[in-house]
mmCIF file of C-alpha atoms in Angstrom:
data_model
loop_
_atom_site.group_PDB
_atom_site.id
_atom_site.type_symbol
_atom_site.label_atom_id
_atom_site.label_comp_id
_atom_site.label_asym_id
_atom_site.label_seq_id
_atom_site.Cartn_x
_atom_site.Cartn_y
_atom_site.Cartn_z
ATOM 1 C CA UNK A 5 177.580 7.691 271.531
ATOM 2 C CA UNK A 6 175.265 4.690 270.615
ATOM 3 C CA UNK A 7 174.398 2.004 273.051
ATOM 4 C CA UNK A 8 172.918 -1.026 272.353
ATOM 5 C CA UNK A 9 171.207 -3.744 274.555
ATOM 6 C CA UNK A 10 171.940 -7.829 273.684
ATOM 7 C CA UNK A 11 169.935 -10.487 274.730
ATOM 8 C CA UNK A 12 171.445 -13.796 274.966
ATOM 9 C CA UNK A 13 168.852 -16.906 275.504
ATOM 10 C CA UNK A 14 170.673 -20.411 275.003
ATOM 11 C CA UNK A 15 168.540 -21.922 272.586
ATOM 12 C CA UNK A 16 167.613 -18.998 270.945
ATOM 13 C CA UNK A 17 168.676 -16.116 268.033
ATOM 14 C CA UNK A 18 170.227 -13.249 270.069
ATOM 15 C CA UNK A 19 168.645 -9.973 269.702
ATOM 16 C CA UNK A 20 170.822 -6.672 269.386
ATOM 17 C CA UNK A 21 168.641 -3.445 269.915
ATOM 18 C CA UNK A 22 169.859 0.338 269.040
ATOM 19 C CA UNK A 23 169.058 2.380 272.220
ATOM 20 C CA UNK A 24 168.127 5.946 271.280
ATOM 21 C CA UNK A 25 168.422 8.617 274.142
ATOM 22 C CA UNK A 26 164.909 8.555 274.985
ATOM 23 C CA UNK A 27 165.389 4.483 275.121
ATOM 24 C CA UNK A 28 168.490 4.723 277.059
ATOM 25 C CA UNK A 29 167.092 6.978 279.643
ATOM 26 C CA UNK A 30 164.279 4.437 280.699
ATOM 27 C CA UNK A 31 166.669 1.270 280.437
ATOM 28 C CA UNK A 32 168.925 3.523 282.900
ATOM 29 C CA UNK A 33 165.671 3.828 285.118
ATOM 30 C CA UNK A 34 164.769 0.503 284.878
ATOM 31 C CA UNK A 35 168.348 -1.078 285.566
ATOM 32 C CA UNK A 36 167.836 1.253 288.893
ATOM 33 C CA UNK A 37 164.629 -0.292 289.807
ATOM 34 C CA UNK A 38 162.282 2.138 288.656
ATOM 35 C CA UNK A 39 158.640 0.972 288.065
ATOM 36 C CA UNK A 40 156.751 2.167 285.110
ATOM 37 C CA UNK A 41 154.614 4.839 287.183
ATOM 38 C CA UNK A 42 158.302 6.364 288.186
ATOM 39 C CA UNK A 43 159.886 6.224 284.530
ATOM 40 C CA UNK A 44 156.511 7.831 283.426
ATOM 41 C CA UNK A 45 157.000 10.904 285.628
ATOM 42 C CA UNK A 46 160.520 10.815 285.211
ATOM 43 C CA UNK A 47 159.850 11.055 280.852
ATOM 44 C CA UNK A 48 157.667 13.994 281.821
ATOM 45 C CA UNK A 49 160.323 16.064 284.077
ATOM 46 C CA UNK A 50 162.798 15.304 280.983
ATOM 47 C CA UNK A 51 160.620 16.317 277.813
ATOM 48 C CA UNK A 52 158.985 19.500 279.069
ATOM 49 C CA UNK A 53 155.297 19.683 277.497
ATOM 50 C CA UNK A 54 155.488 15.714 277.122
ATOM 51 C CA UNK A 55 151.734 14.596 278.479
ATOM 52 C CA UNK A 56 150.806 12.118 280.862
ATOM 53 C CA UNK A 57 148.844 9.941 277.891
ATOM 54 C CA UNK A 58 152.215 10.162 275.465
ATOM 55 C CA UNK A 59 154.640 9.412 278.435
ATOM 56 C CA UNK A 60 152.629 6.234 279.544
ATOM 57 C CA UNK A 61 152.540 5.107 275.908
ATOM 58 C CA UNK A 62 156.278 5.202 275.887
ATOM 59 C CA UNK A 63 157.103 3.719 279.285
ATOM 60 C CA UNK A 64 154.666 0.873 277.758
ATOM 61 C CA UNK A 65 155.812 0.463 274.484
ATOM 62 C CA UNK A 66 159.854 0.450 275.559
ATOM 63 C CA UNK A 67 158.545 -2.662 278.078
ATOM 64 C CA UNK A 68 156.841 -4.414 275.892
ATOM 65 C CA UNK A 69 159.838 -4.060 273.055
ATOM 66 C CA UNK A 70 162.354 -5.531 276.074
ATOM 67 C CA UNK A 71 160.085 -8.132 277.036
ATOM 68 C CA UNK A 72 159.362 -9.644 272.863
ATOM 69 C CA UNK A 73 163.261 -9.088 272.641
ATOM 70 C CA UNK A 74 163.665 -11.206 275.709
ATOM 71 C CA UNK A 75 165.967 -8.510 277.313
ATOM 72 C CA UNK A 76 163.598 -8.567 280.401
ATOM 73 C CA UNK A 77 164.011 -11.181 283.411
ATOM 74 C CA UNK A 78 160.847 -10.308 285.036
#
C-alpha cells in the first residue's frame, strides 16, 4: 500500500521518498498535468473543511520537496 518516488541523477546520490496518501494524490495530479492552482482545489474537494491558505501550503510544500529531491524535470 506504500509508494515511493526515486530520483535517479547520474552524478548524483539517488533520493527515495515515502509517498503518503495525501502525497500520492498530488504526484497523481501532477503526473496528469495538473498545475498547482488545480491540485489546490482538487486538495480542497478531497479533505472537506481543508482551507484555501492550508491547501496552497501543501500544493507548495509537496513542489518544493520534489524539486530539492530532484524528482521534478521542470
Amino acid at each position: 500500500g506504500e509508494s515511493i518516488a526515486v530520483s535517479i541523477v547520474p552524478n548524483h546520490h539517488s533520493v527515495v521518498v515515502t509517498l503518503n496518501t495525501t502525497a500520492r494524490f498530488m504526484w497523481e495530479l501532477m503526473m496528469a498535468g495538473t498545475d498547482i492552482e488545480t491540485m489546490v482545489t482538487a486538495l480542497m474537494e478531497k479533505y472537506d473543511g481543508l482551507d484555501l491558505e492550508s491547501a496552497r501550503a501543501e500544493a507548495e510544500e509537496f513542489v518544493e520537496m520534489l524539486r530539492s529531491n530532484q524528482l521534478l524535470d521542470e
